[in-house]
């Protein structure tokens, strides 16, 4: 008998490592025998033991004749660690229940076939949608030429304004919404803003959650003319994450040299018109490799990202405030479509309440 509650437990374990395993996916596993969980584990960090290994080691001799629930198809290749399929067979597991298959089109199903060929019963697709959402960035990356999964976040009033005409934007949304954004920052490989946000807000672009261990994302700033100031927080703070300034080959040479001396990576991309080519940037970020990028810039960058077609998922926070004028900063700047039928439409729409704020989230692809 297959009990989805055990897969729910495995998914909960996997979520604990969200943000720490990239470029690997986060995976959880539990070992069940006679209706009791006798072992559990999750992939904690990149390069560390996989979830199946942790769970089977935790179960010890109790793994013999038991069922293993795992959120992702067990690996059958040699990477940083040996294949998990060999560990499963050696532990005398009787049945393996899988959340979702390996998304890599060249290896998907290989682990399952190997287990079945060695006499282990395998059932796949249990809570499959939940398992895929958990690693949606990894799935997109391996299926789309190693391009990062892009999340665009913005916060506005009910009439769609992200700041006043003077640029004041602190704080449109409440503390609960901002805490959730820091969680998303922690989970993302990189966070991206434009030079406008850099100069107006001087943000730190770190992940800060009280009482919780977090990992800072890489900080990416679009700065066509290298206008960043020497006292910018992204240059002066203590953080293990790198700072990347994106510019083009014609940017000031002296400023480029100074930034590189500060330990900043200066990344060149081409121009489309007078703006940095965001599609080319995504290719280069994927090669680093960044599996996920969160865009937190203002209306200029947000609008450019939509027009470039690089956005996978939108997080639109709306606060119960109204500017009541047409001189505030809009969520998306630049030219939009001329006809309603050409407007972008969100899929898999969901609404979440954060105290007084509402989060509208959905997918563009």
Tab-separated table of C-alpha atoms in Angstrom:
chain	number	residue	atom	x	y	z
A	1	UNK	CA	0.000	0.000	0.000
A	2	UNK	CA	1.271	3.476	-0.921
A	3	UNK	CA	0.571	6.264	1.578
A	4	UNK	CA	0.982	9.805	0.152
A	5	UNK	CA	1.603	11.110	3.681
A	6	UNK	CA	5.064	9.563	3.575
A	7	UNK	CA	5.786	11.482	0.377
A	8	UNK	CA	4.521	14.635	2.079
A	9	UNK	CA	7.077	13.964	4.804
A	10	UNK	CA	9.834	13.481	2.235
A	11	UNK	CA	8.870	16.757	0.530
A	12	UNK	CA	8.951	18.598	3.868
A	13	UNK	CA	12.451	17.263	4.496
A	14	UNK	CA	13.593	18.368	1.043
A	15	UNK	CA	12.305	21.913	1.598
A	16	UNK	CA	14.667	22.303	4.551
A	17	UNK	CA	17.592	22.447	2.115
A	18	UNK	CA	16.007	24.844	-0.384
A	19	UNK	CA	18.725	27.347	-1.203
A	20	UNK	CA	21.671	25.221	-0.096
A	21	UNK	CA	21.919	22.492	-2.759
A	22	UNK	CA	22.314	24.363	-6.070
A	23	UNK	CA	23.252	23.379	-8.707
A	24	UNK	CA	21.749	20.127	-7.404
A	25	UNK	CA	18.011	19.873	-6.697
A	26	UNK	CA	16.755	19.536	-3.140
A	27	UNK	CA	15.565	15.996	-2.412
A	28	UNK	CA	14.014	14.290	0.613
A	29	UNK	CA	13.539	10.604	1.487
A	30	UNK	CA	11.975	8.413	4.168
A	31	UNK	CA	12.236	4.679	4.789
A	32	UNK	CA	8.998	3.014	5.926
A	33	UNK	CA	8.639	-0.477	7.396
A	34	UNK	CA	5.427	-1.982	8.761
A	35	UNK	CA	3.769	1.439	8.735
A	36	UNK	CA	6.546	3.138	10.713
A	37	UNK	CA	9.218	5.574	9.512
A	38	UNK	CA	12.528	3.908	10.380
A	39	UNK	CA	14.840	6.262	8.517
A	40	UNK	CA	14.773	9.740	7.009
A	41	UNK	CA	17.117	12.206	5.363
A	42	UNK	CA	17.565	14.943	2.799
A	43	UNK	CA	20.265	16.325	0.537
A	44	UNK	CA	21.582	19.098	2.768
A	45	UNK	CA	24.242	20.798	0.649
A	46	UNK	CA	25.873	20.517	-2.754
A	47	UNK	CA	28.586	17.855	-2.610
A	48	UNK	CA	27.084	16.189	0.464
A	49	UNK	CA	25.320	12.819	0.737
A	50	UNK	CA	22.112	12.459	-1.244
A	51	UNK	CA	18.758	12.082	0.485
A	52	UNK	CA	18.542	8.335	-0.159
A	53	UNK	CA	21.933	7.743	1.431
A	54	UNK	CA	21.036	9.752	4.533
A	55	UNK	CA	17.699	7.967	4.919
A	56	UNK	CA	19.130	4.478	4.392
A	57	UNK	CA	22.026	5.107	6.770
A	58	UNK	CA	19.522	6.358	9.322
A	59	UNK	CA	17.447	3.187	8.900
A	60	UNK	CA	20.428	0.842	9.085
A	61	UNK	CA	19.397	-2.875	9.170
A	62	UNK	CA	15.725	-1.837	9.284
A	63	UNK	CA	15.958	-0.911	5.592
A	64	UNK	CA	15.814	-4.591	4.582
A	65	UNK	CA	12.347	-5.342	3.201
A	66	UNK	CA	11.219	-1.715	3.672
A	67	UNK	CA	9.788	0.878	1.271
A	68	UNK	CA	11.774	3.965	0.309
A	69	UNK	CA	9.854	7.148	-0.490
A	70	UNK	CA	11.963	9.694	-2.374
A	71	UNK	CA	10.889	12.981	-3.986
A	72	UNK	CA	13.098	12.590	-7.093
A	73	UNK	CA	14.097	9.534	-9.088
A	74	UNK	CA	17.297	8.051	-7.571
A	75	UNK	CA	20.419	8.898	-9.535
A	76	UNK	CA	22.145	6.199	-11.562
A	77	UNK	CA	25.313	8.069	-12.514
A	78	UNK	CA	28.582	8.933	-10.826
A	79	UNK	CA	28.877	12.598	-9.831
A	80	UNK	CA	30.141	14.105	-6.595
A	81	UNK	CA	28.832	10.930	-4.923
A	82	UNK	CA	28.275	7.300	-6.039
A	83	UNK	CA	24.956	6.276	-7.670
A	84	UNK	CA	22.098	6.076	-5.164
A	85	UNK	CA	20.624	3.110	-7.026
A	86	UNK	CA	23.538	0.937	-5.882
A	87	UNK	CA	23.025	2.017	-2.275
A	88	UNK	CA	19.316	1.153	-2.489
A	89	UNK	CA	19.979	-2.317	-3.883
A	90	UNK	CA	22.683	-2.967	-1.301
A	91	UNK	CA	20.274	-2.043	1.502
A	92	UNK	CA	17.769	-4.718	0.396
A	93	UNK	CA	14.939	-2.227	-0.065
A	94	UNK	CA	11.794	-3.977	-1.324
A	95	UNK	CA	9.947	-1.072	-2.957
A	96	UNK	CA	10.772	2.479	-4.050
A	97	UNK	CA	8.100	5.175	-4.354
A	98	UNK	CA	9.168	8.182	-6.470
A	99	UNK	CA	7.685	11.664	-6.574
A	100	UNK	CA	8.922	12.744	-10.011
A	101	UNK	CA	11.308	11.363	-12.598
A	102	UNK	CA	14.706	12.851	-13.386
A	103	UNK	CA	13.904	15.809	-15.687
A	104	UNK	CA	17.043	15.351	-17.774
A	105	UNK	CA	15.728	13.953	-21.081
A	106	UNK	CA	18.908	11.915	-21.548
A	107	UNK	CA	18.793	10.102	-18.189
A	108	UNK	CA	15.164	10.332	-17.014
A	109	UNK	CA	13.865	6.903	-16.061
A	110	UNK	CA	17.320	5.306	-16.045
A	111	UNK	CA	17.424	4.981	-12.280
A	112	UNK	CA	13.954	3.479	-12.173
A	113	UNK	CA	14.767	0.948	-14.901
A	114	UNK	CA	17.947	-0.123	-13.134
A	115	UNK	CA	16.101	-0.702	-9.866
A	116	UNK	CA	13.376	-2.710	-11.609
A	117	UNK	CA	15.964	-4.792	-13.460
A	118	UNK	CA	17.388	-5.707	-10.055
A	119	UNK	CA	14.094	-6.921	-8.661
A	120	UNK	CA	12.880	-3.795	-6.837
A	121	UNK	CA	9.285	-2.697	-7.316
A	122	UNK	CA	9.055	0.985	-8.303
A	123	UNK	CA	6.003	3.264	-8.261
A	124	UNK	CA	6.450	6.775	-9.658
A	125	UNK	CA	4.312	9.903	-9.918
A	126	UNK	CA	3.170	10.087	-6.276
A	127	UNK	CA	2.494	13.785	-5.495
A	128	UNK	CA	4.285	14.446	-8.774
A	129	UNK	CA	3.134	18.054	-9.190
A	130	UNK	CA	4.297	18.990	-5.670
A	131	UNK	CA	7.629	17.295	-6.297
A	132	UNK	CA	8.117	19.151	-9.582
A	133	UNK	CA	7.207	22.556	-8.135
A	134	UNK	CA	9.795	22.005	-5.422
A	135	UNK	CA	12.553	21.762	-8.039
A	136	UNK	CA	10.988	23.844	-10.823
A	137	UNK	CA	14.186	25.846	-11.308
A	138	UNK	CA	16.265	22.684	-11.747
A	139	UNK	CA	13.730	21.191	-14.154
A	140	UNK	CA	13.662	24.340	-16.302
A	141	UNK	CA	17.454	24.584	-16.317
A	142	UNK	CA	18.138	21.034	-17.517
A	143	UNK	CA	15.362	21.111	-20.132
A	144	UNK	CA	16.110	24.541	-21.600
A	145	UNK	CA	19.752	24.665	-22.638
A	146	UNK	CA	20.943	25.530	-19.114
A	147	UNK	CA	19.150	28.851	-18.928
A	148	UNK	CA	18.151	30.018	-15.439
A	149	UNK	CA	14.612	29.980	-14.117
A	150	UNK	CA	13.692	33.671	-13.732
A	151	UNK	CA	11.374	34.980	-11.011
A	152	UNK	CA	10.208	38.578	-11.323
A	153	UNK	CA	9.064	40.169	-8.062
A	154	UNK	CA	7.438	43.547	-7.692
A	155	UNK	CA	5.408	45.300	-5.002
A	156	UNK	CA	2.806	47.948	-5.705
A	157	UNK	CA	-0.218	49.812	-4.473
A	158	UNK	CA	-3.662	48.754	-5.659
A	159	UNK	CA	-3.384	51.241	-8.507
A	160	UNK	CA	-0.142	49.683	-9.710
A	161	UNK	CA	2.441	52.155	-8.377
A	162	UNK	CA	5.778	51.002	-6.978
A	163	UNK	CA	6.945	54.417	-5.747
A	164	UNK	CA	5.879	58.037	-5.566
A	165	UNK	CA	6.952	60.600	-8.144
A	166	UNK	CA	9.908	61.433	-5.868
A	167	UNK	CA	11.012	57.782	-5.815
A	168	UNK	CA	9.904	57.046	-2.235
A	169	UNK	CA	8.992	53.333	-1.944
A	170	UNK	CA	9.701	52.329	1.682
A	171	UNK	CA	7.655	50.555	2.566
A	172	UNK	CA	4.710	49.813	0.287
A	173	UNK	CA	4.152	46.312	1.643
A	174	UNK	CA	4.239	45.063	5.218
A	175	UNK	CA	6.812	43.104	7.192
A	176	UNK	CA	5.253	39.693	6.454
A	177	UNK	CA	5.565	40.235	2.698
A	178	UNK	CA	9.136	41.437	3.041
A	179	UNK	CA	10.058	38.407	5.165
A	180	UNK	CA	8.713	36.116	2.455
A	181	UNK	CA	10.784	37.954	-0.164
A	182	UNK	CA	13.902	37.311	1.902
A	183	UNK	CA	13.008	33.613	1.886
A	184	UNK	CA	12.804	33.692	-1.915
A	185	UNK	CA	16.139	35.532	-2.028
A	186	UNK	CA	17.679	32.776	0.071
A	187	UNK	CA	16.363	30.130	-2.309
A	188	UNK	CA	17.532	31.898	-5.488
A	189	UNK	CA	21.053	31.615	-6.874
A	190	UNK	CA	21.157	35.287	-7.820
A	191	UNK	CA	19.230	38.523	-7.406
A	192	UNK	CA	19.185	41.145	-10.158
A	193	UNK	CA	18.472	44.877	-10.093
A	194	UNK	CA	19.157	47.860	-12.339
A	195	UNK	CA	21.296	50.916	-11.675
A	196	UNK	CA	18.178	52.984	-10.962
A	197	UNK	CA	17.265	50.855	-7.956
A	198	UNK	CA	20.920	50.764	-6.935
A	199	UNK	CA	21.133	54.562	-6.730
A	200	UNK	CA	17.692	55.239	-5.257
A	201	UNK	CA	17.657	52.498	-2.584
A	202	UNK	CA	21.332	51.528	-2.113
A	203	UNK	CA	20.169	47.990	-1.208
A	204	UNK	CA	22.289	45.302	0.414
A	205	UNK	CA	20.619	42.482	-1.597
A	206	UNK	CA	21.143	39.910	1.135
A	207	UNK	CA	18.803	37.293	2.612
A	208	UNK	CA	17.942	38.113	6.215
A	209	UNK	CA	15.525	35.978	8.230
A	210	UNK	CA	15.700	36.312	11.987
A	211	UNK	CA	16.751	33.107	13.735
A	212	UNK	CA	17.255	31.176	10.486
A	213	UNK	CA	20.437	30.270	8.654
A	214	UNK	CA	20.319	31.792	5.188
A	215	UNK	CA	22.497	31.959	2.101
A	216	UNK	CA	22.962	35.239	0.261
A	217	UNK	CA	22.313	35.139	-3.483
A	218	UNK	CA	24.867	36.485	-5.913
A	219	UNK	CA	24.187	40.193	-6.472
A	220	UNK	CA	23.782	41.209	-10.121
A	221	UNK	CA	23.521	44.876	-11.077
A	222	UNK	CA	22.730	46.081	-14.589
A	223	UNK	CA	24.950	49.160	-14.992
A	224	UNK	CA	25.474	50.113	-18.638
A	225	UNK	CA	27.796	53.046	-17.935
A	226	UNK	CA	29.353	51.806	-14.641
A	227	UNK	CA	27.768	54.552	-12.560
A	228	UNK	CA	27.926	52.556	-9.306
A	229	UNK	CA	29.293	54.582	-6.387
A	230	UNK	CA	32.285	53.466	-4.334
A	231	UNK	CA	30.251	53.390	-1.107
A	232	UNK	CA	27.420	51.247	-2.503
A	233	UNK	CA	26.361	48.586	-0.003
A	234	UNK	CA	26.757	45.811	-2.565
A	235	UNK	CA	30.486	46.668	-2.602
A	236	UNK	CA	31.122	47.287	1.090
A	237	UNK	CA	29.217	44.613	3.016
A	238	UNK	CA	30.534	41.324	4.361
A	239	UNK	CA	29.028	38.443	2.404
A	240	UNK	CA	30.274	35.219	0.861
A	241	UNK	CA	28.168	35.852	-2.239
A	242	UNK	CA	29.772	37.511	-5.235
A	243	UNK	CA	28.804	40.847	-6.749
A	244	UNK	CA	28.510	40.975	-10.539
A	245	UNK	CA	28.241	44.230	-12.463
A	246	UNK	CA	26.769	43.744	-15.941
A	247	UNK	CA	27.885	46.268	-18.526
A	248	UNK	CA	29.182	46.315	-22.116
A	249	UNK	CA	32.530	46.446	-23.862
A	250	UNK	CA	32.434	50.254	-24.226
A	251	UNK	CA	32.104	50.940	-20.480
A	252	UNK	CA	34.754	53.171	-18.781
A	253	UNK	CA	38.039	51.271	-18.529
A	254	UNK	CA	39.275	52.903	-15.318
A	255	UNK	CA	36.039	52.225	-13.432
A	256	UNK	CA	36.075	48.642	-14.655
A	257	UNK	CA	39.637	48.155	-13.350
A	258	UNK	CA	38.744	49.694	-9.986
A	259	UNK	CA	35.729	47.407	-9.564
A	260	UNK	CA	37.768	44.320	-10.389
A	261	UNK	CA	40.330	45.328	-7.736
A	262	UNK	CA	37.480	45.334	-5.217
A	263	UNK	CA	36.763	41.694	-6.074
A	264	UNK	CA	33.764	42.504	-8.252
A	265	UNK	CA	33.154	40.495	-11.400
A	266	UNK	CA	32.492	42.748	-14.390
A	267	UNK	CA	30.482	40.915	-17.034
A	268	UNK	CA	30.078	42.224	-20.572
A	269	UNK	CA	27.013	41.601	-22.712
A	270	UNK	CA	25.943	43.174	-25.975
A	271	UNK	CA	23.478	46.005	-26.422
A	272	UNK	CA	20.040	45.893	-28.002
A	273	UNK	CA	19.358	49.470	-28.904
A	274	UNK	CA	20.785	51.309	-25.914
A	275	UNK	CA	19.988	48.607	-23.345
A	276	UNK	CA	21.855	45.544	-22.166
A	277	UNK	CA	20.818	42.315	-23.910
A	278	UNK	CA	18.969	40.364	-21.222
A	279	UNK	CA	18.651	37.222	-23.322
A	280	UNK	CA	22.417	37.047	-23.781
A	281	UNK	CA	22.838	37.731	-20.070
A	282	UNK	CA	20.660	34.750	-19.149
A	283	UNK	CA	22.819	32.469	-21.279
A	284	UNK	CA	25.969	33.673	-19.526
A	285	UNK	CA	24.435	33.414	-16.061
A	286	UNK	CA	23.346	29.861	-16.799
A	287	UNK	CA	26.927	28.958	-17.670
A	288	UNK	CA	28.200	30.114	-14.243
A	289	UNK	CA	25.997	28.111	-13.337
A	290	UNK	CA	22.991	29.958	-11.868
A	291	UNK	CA	19.847	27.827	-11.963
A	292	UNK	CA	17.576	30.600	-10.712
A	293	UNK	CA	17.581	34.392	-10.868
A	294	UNK	CA	15.238	36.686	-8.967
A	295	UNK	CA	14.630	40.114	-10.511
A	296	UNK	CA	13.851	42.781	-7.926
A	297	UNK	CA	14.489	45.899	-9.959
A	298	UNK	CA	12.172	48.814	-10.618
A	299	UNK	CA	9.753	49.365	-13.460
A	300	UNK	CA	12.436	49.876	-16.095
A	301	UNK	CA	14.102	46.511	-15.502
A	302	UNK	CA	10.789	44.727	-14.891
A	303	UNK	CA	9.355	45.990	-18.166
A	304	UNK	CA	12.522	45.139	-20.071
A	305	UNK	CA	12.520	41.609	-18.625
A	306	UNK	CA	8.950	41.002	-19.786
A	307	UNK	CA	9.656	42.320	-23.275
A	308	UNK	CA	12.805	40.171	-23.503
A	309	UNK	CA	10.718	37.079	-22.739
A	310	UNK	CA	13.039	35.835	-19.993
A	311	UNK	CA	10.523	35.669	-17.118
A	312	UNK	CA	9.176	32.295	-15.954
A	313	UNK	CA	7.307	33.253	-12.803
A	314	UNK	CA	5.808	36.468	-11.439
A	315	UNK	CA	5.364	37.424	-7.790
A	316	UNK	CA	3.175	40.537	-7.660
A	317	UNK	CA	2.658	41.887	-4.137
A	318	UNK	CA	-0.225	44.331	-3.755
A	319	UNK	CA	-0.660	46.492	-0.665
A	320	UNK	CA	-4.013	48.039	0.350
A	321	UNK	CA	-2.829	51.517	-0.569
A	322	UNK	CA	-3.786	53.883	-3.383
A	323	UNK	CA	-1.537	56.623	-4.752
A	324	UNK	CA	-4.477	58.282	-6.459
A	325	UNK	CA	-2.486	60.004	-9.180
A	326	UNK	CA	-0.727	59.350	-12.463
A	327	UNK	CA	2.710	60.621	-11.427
A	328	UNK	CA	3.889	57.598	-9.402
A	329	UNK	CA	6.254	54.932	-10.698
A	330	UNK	CA	4.483	52.091	-12.567
A	331	UNK	CA	5.245	48.405	-12.083
A	332	UNK	CA	6.347	48.038	-15.684
A	333	UNK	CA	7.809	50.819	-17.800
A	334	UNK	CA	8.325	50.976	-21.548
A	335	UNK	CA	6.065	50.273	-24.478
A	336	UNK	CA	3.479	47.556	-24.067
A	337	UNK	CA	1.269	45.753	-26.606
A	338	UNK	CA	-1.242	47.687	-28.683
A	339	UNK	CA	-4.021	45.097	-28.341
A	340	UNK	CA	-5.426	43.243	-25.337
A	341	UNK	CA	-5.080	39.892	-27.103
A	342	UNK	CA	-1.303	40.391	-27.087
A	343	UNK	CA	-1.106	41.038	-23.336
A	344	UNK	CA	0.769	38.472	-21.259
A	345	UNK	CA	-1.452	36.072	-19.346
A	346	UNK	CA	-0.457	34.302	-16.145
A	347	UNK	CA	-0.988	30.559	-15.844
A	348	UNK	CA	-1.427	28.465	-12.684
A	349	UNK	CA	-2.558	31.572	-10.854
A	350	UNK	CA	-2.575	31.617	-7.055
A	351	UNK	CA	-3.433	34.183	-4.361
A	352	UNK	CA	-1.794	34.321	-0.938
A	353	UNK	CA	-2.481	36.670	1.955
A	354	UNK	CA	0.376	38.195	3.952
A	355	UNK	CA	-1.340	40.151	6.713
A	356	UNK	CA	-2.886	43.100	4.799
A	357	UNK	CA	-1.044	42.384	1.551
A	358	UNK	CA	-2.020	40.049	-1.277
A	359	UNK	CA	0.460	38.099	-3.375
A	360	UNK	CA	-0.614	37.278	-6.918
A	361	UNK	CA	1.697	34.633	-8.376
A	362	UNK	CA	1.680	32.774	-11.638
A	363	UNK	CA	3.730	31.527	-14.550
A	364	UNK	CA	4.412	32.931	-17.986
A	365	UNK	CA	6.124	29.736	-19.181
